[in-house]
């Protein structure tokens, strides 16, 4: 498995080599995950249904604390393991789960359709923003699933906010 997409964010990460931490370049890719009883799929799954989400996104032009919910499509999920030193000075394996997503662009303000705002929906562009390190999303940043009408209006997708399903 190639880590081409992970290379995008390589300048954002701390150099772990001086702390004698070995990073394995392999990832384990998979097509679906259940988070608190809600099943999410990827674009690569047998059906793209369940691959549309709303997640927390931080725009580079905003402060670090200023996150916004933004629609995205999950391309795939992956797990990455890393050997880390614990409090007893022994190595243990930590596994992290991420979603590689593509974020949808906002619609131009003059093309905004206000009718949809009143019925818990909104219009967004049908194109994605440029790839960046923000495309690698820890799964805990996924907020909720969304419904998506693709290309129902010119250059526009309609997003329907769906309720979160939480099962104990």
Short mmCIF file of C-alpha atoms in Angstrom, two decimals:
data_model
loop_
_atom_site.label_atom_id
_atom_site.label_comp_id
_atom_site.label_asym_id
_atom_site.label_seq_id
_atom_site.Cartn_x
_atom_site.Cartn_y
_atom_site.Cartn_z
CA UNK A 1 0.00 0.00 0.00
CA UNK A 2 1.38 3.36 -1.00
CA UNK A 3 1.32 6.28 1.39
CA UNK A 4 1.13 8.96 -1.30
CA UNK A 5 -1.79 10.68 0.45
CA UNK A 6 0.01 10.60 3.79
CA UNK A 7 2.99 12.36 2.22
CA UNK A 8 0.83 15.47 1.89
CA UNK A 9 0.99 16.09 5.62
CA UNK A 10 4.58 15.08 6.24
CA UNK A 11 5.62 18.65 7.10
CA UNK A 12 2.96 18.77 9.80
CA UNK A 13 4.36 15.90 11.85
CA UNK A 14 7.05 15.89 14.51
CA UNK A 15 10.34 14.19 13.65
CA UNK A 16 10.11 11.00 15.69
CA UNK A 17 13.51 9.61 14.63
CA UNK A 18 15.44 11.55 17.27
CA UNK A 19 13.22 9.94 19.94
CA UNK A 20 14.16 6.53 18.51
CA UNK A 21 10.59 5.82 17.36
CA UNK A 22 10.22 3.59 14.31
CA UNK A 23 7.25 4.36 12.05
CA UNK A 24 5.99 1.50 9.92
CA UNK A 25 4.96 2.82 6.47
CA UNK A 26 2.25 0.13 6.06
CA UNK A 27 -1.41 0.75 6.73
CA UNK A 28 -4.37 -1.62 6.97
CA UNK A 29 -7.19 -0.43 4.73
CA UNK A 30 -10.86 -1.39 5.25
CA UNK A 31 -14.32 -0.44 3.91
CA UNK A 32 -16.66 0.03 6.88
CA UNK A 33 -16.69 0.88 10.56
CA UNK A 34 -19.29 1.13 13.31
CA UNK A 35 -19.00 4.14 15.63
CA UNK A 36 -21.44 4.17 18.56
CA UNK A 37 -23.84 1.95 16.62
CA UNK A 38 -23.73 4.06 13.45
CA UNK A 39 -22.29 2.21 10.44
CA UNK A 40 -20.17 4.20 7.99
CA UNK A 41 -19.04 2.91 4.60
CA UNK A 42 -16.45 4.11 2.13
CA UNK A 43 -16.69 5.09 -1.51
CA UNK A 44 -14.85 1.84 -2.26
CA UNK A 45 -17.50 -0.31 -0.51
CA UNK A 46 -20.15 -2.16 -2.52
CA UNK A 47 -22.45 0.85 -2.06
CA UNK A 48 -21.46 4.49 -1.55
CA UNK A 49 -24.46 4.81 0.76
CA UNK A 50 -23.14 5.64 4.21
CA UNK A 51 -19.96 7.25 2.86
CA UNK A 52 -21.27 10.82 3.13
CA UNK A 53 -20.54 12.46 6.47
CA UNK A 54 -20.37 15.71 8.34
CA UNK A 55 -17.11 16.07 10.24
CA UNK A 56 -15.09 18.69 12.06
CA UNK A 57 -12.81 20.62 9.71
CA UNK A 58 -10.33 23.38 10.53
CA UNK A 59 -9.71 25.86 7.77
CA UNK A 60 -6.07 26.99 7.58
CA UNK A 61 -7.27 30.60 7.58
CA UNK A 62 -8.96 30.21 10.97
CA UNK A 63 -7.67 29.83 14.51
CA UNK A 64 -6.75 26.40 15.89
CA UNK A 65 -9.83 26.29 18.12
CA UNK A 66 -12.23 27.27 15.32
CA UNK A 67 -13.56 24.06 13.79
CA UNK A 68 -16.63 23.88 11.60
CA UNK A 69 -18.86 21.02 10.51
CA UNK A 70 -18.32 20.36 6.83
CA UNK A 71 -19.63 17.69 4.42
CA UNK A 72 -17.22 15.10 3.07
CA UNK A 73 -17.12 11.69 1.43
CA UNK A 74 -15.12 8.87 3.00
CA UNK A 75 -12.75 7.38 0.44
CA UNK A 76 -11.43 4.65 2.75
CA UNK A 77 -10.66 3.84 6.37
CA UNK A 78 -7.23 2.77 7.54
CA UNK A 79 -5.42 1.74 10.68
CA UNK A 80 -1.84 2.56 11.46
CA UNK A 81 0.22 1.03 14.27
CA UNK A 82 3.13 2.65 16.03
CA UNK A 83 5.54 1.40 18.69
CA UNK A 84 5.55 3.86 21.61
CA UNK A 85 7.24 3.94 25.00
CA UNK A 86 4.83 3.62 27.93
CA UNK A 87 5.29 4.84 31.52
CA UNK A 88 7.22 1.69 32.49
CA UNK A 89 9.79 2.37 29.71
CA UNK A 90 8.71 -0.61 27.65
CA UNK A 91 7.51 -0.57 24.07
CA UNK A 92 3.86 -1.12 23.34
CA UNK A 93 1.90 -0.95 20.11
CA UNK A 94 -0.62 1.85 19.70
CA UNK A 95 -3.13 1.55 16.85
CA UNK A 96 -4.83 4.60 15.37
CA UNK A 97 -7.89 4.58 13.09
CA UNK A 98 -8.35 7.23 10.41
CA UNK A 99 -10.66 8.01 7.49
CA UNK A 100 -9.24 9.37 4.27
CA UNK A 101 -11.92 11.83 3.14
CA UNK A 102 -12.51 14.37 0.38
CA UNK A 103 -14.08 17.63 1.57
CA UNK A 104 -16.75 19.32 -0.54
CA UNK A 105 -16.28 22.97 -1.49
CA UNK A 106 -18.67 25.61 -0.23
CA UNK A 107 -21.04 27.11 -2.75
CA UNK A 108 -20.41 30.64 -3.96
CA UNK A 109 -22.47 33.06 -1.90
CA UNK A 110 -24.32 34.39 -4.97
CA UNK A 111 -25.35 30.83 -5.88
CA UNK A 112 -26.67 30.12 -2.37
CA UNK A 113 -30.18 28.68 -2.29
CA UNK A 114 -31.90 29.86 0.91
CA UNK A 115 -34.98 27.67 0.50
CA UNK A 116 -33.06 24.62 1.69
CA UNK A 117 -31.75 26.27 4.87
CA UNK A 118 -35.21 26.28 6.41
CA UNK A 119 -35.75 22.53 6.03
CA UNK A 120 -32.53 21.20 7.64
CA UNK A 121 -30.71 20.94 4.30
CA UNK A 122 -28.18 23.03 2.42
CA UNK A 123 -26.58 23.28 -0.99
CA UNK A 124 -22.87 22.70 -1.51
CA UNK A 125 -20.61 22.55 -4.54
CA UNK A 126 -20.35 19.23 -6.32
CA UNK A 127 -16.53 19.51 -6.41
CA UNK A 128 -13.93 18.76 -3.77
CA UNK A 129 -11.38 21.13 -2.24
CA UNK A 130 -7.72 20.51 -3.07
CA UNK A 131 -6.05 17.64 -1.27
CA UNK A 132 -4.25 18.43 1.98
CA UNK A 133 -3.21 16.86 5.26
CA UNK A 134 -6.74 17.68 6.52
CA UNK A 135 -8.03 14.81 4.34
CA UNK A 136 -6.62 12.37 6.92
CA UNK A 137 -9.31 12.47 9.58
CA UNK A 138 -9.22 10.70 12.95
CA UNK A 139 -12.53 8.82 13.14
CA UNK A 140 -13.47 10.57 16.39
CA UNK A 141 -13.90 13.77 14.32
CA UNK A 142 -16.82 12.24 12.39
CA UNK A 143 -19.96 13.97 13.64
CA UNK A 144 -22.86 12.36 11.78
CA UNK A 145 -24.00 10.80 8.52
CA UNK A 146 -25.64 12.96 5.87
CA UNK A 147 -27.86 12.24 2.91
CA UNK A 148 -26.70 13.61 -0.42
CA UNK A 149 -28.59 14.37 -3.62
CA UNK A 150 -25.82 14.41 -6.22
CA UNK A 151 -26.05 16.97 -9.05
CA UNK A 152 -29.76 17.70 -8.59
CA UNK A 153 -29.13 21.37 -9.38
CA UNK A 154 -26.47 22.88 -11.67
CA UNK A 155 -23.03 22.37 -10.02
CA UNK A 156 -24.75 21.77 -6.71
CA UNK A 157 -25.33 18.87 -4.32
CA UNK A 158 -28.09 18.97 -1.72
CA UNK A 159 -27.04 17.85 1.77
CA UNK A 160 -29.65 16.48 4.16
CA UNK A 161 -28.63 16.39 7.82
CA UNK A 162 -29.45 12.99 9.32
CA UNK A 163 -29.76 12.33 13.05
CA UNK A 164 -26.93 10.62 14.88
CA UNK A 165 -27.64 7.08 15.97
CA UNK A 166 -26.14 6.26 19.34
CA UNK A 167 -26.49 2.74 20.73
CA UNK A 168 -25.22 1.84 24.20
#
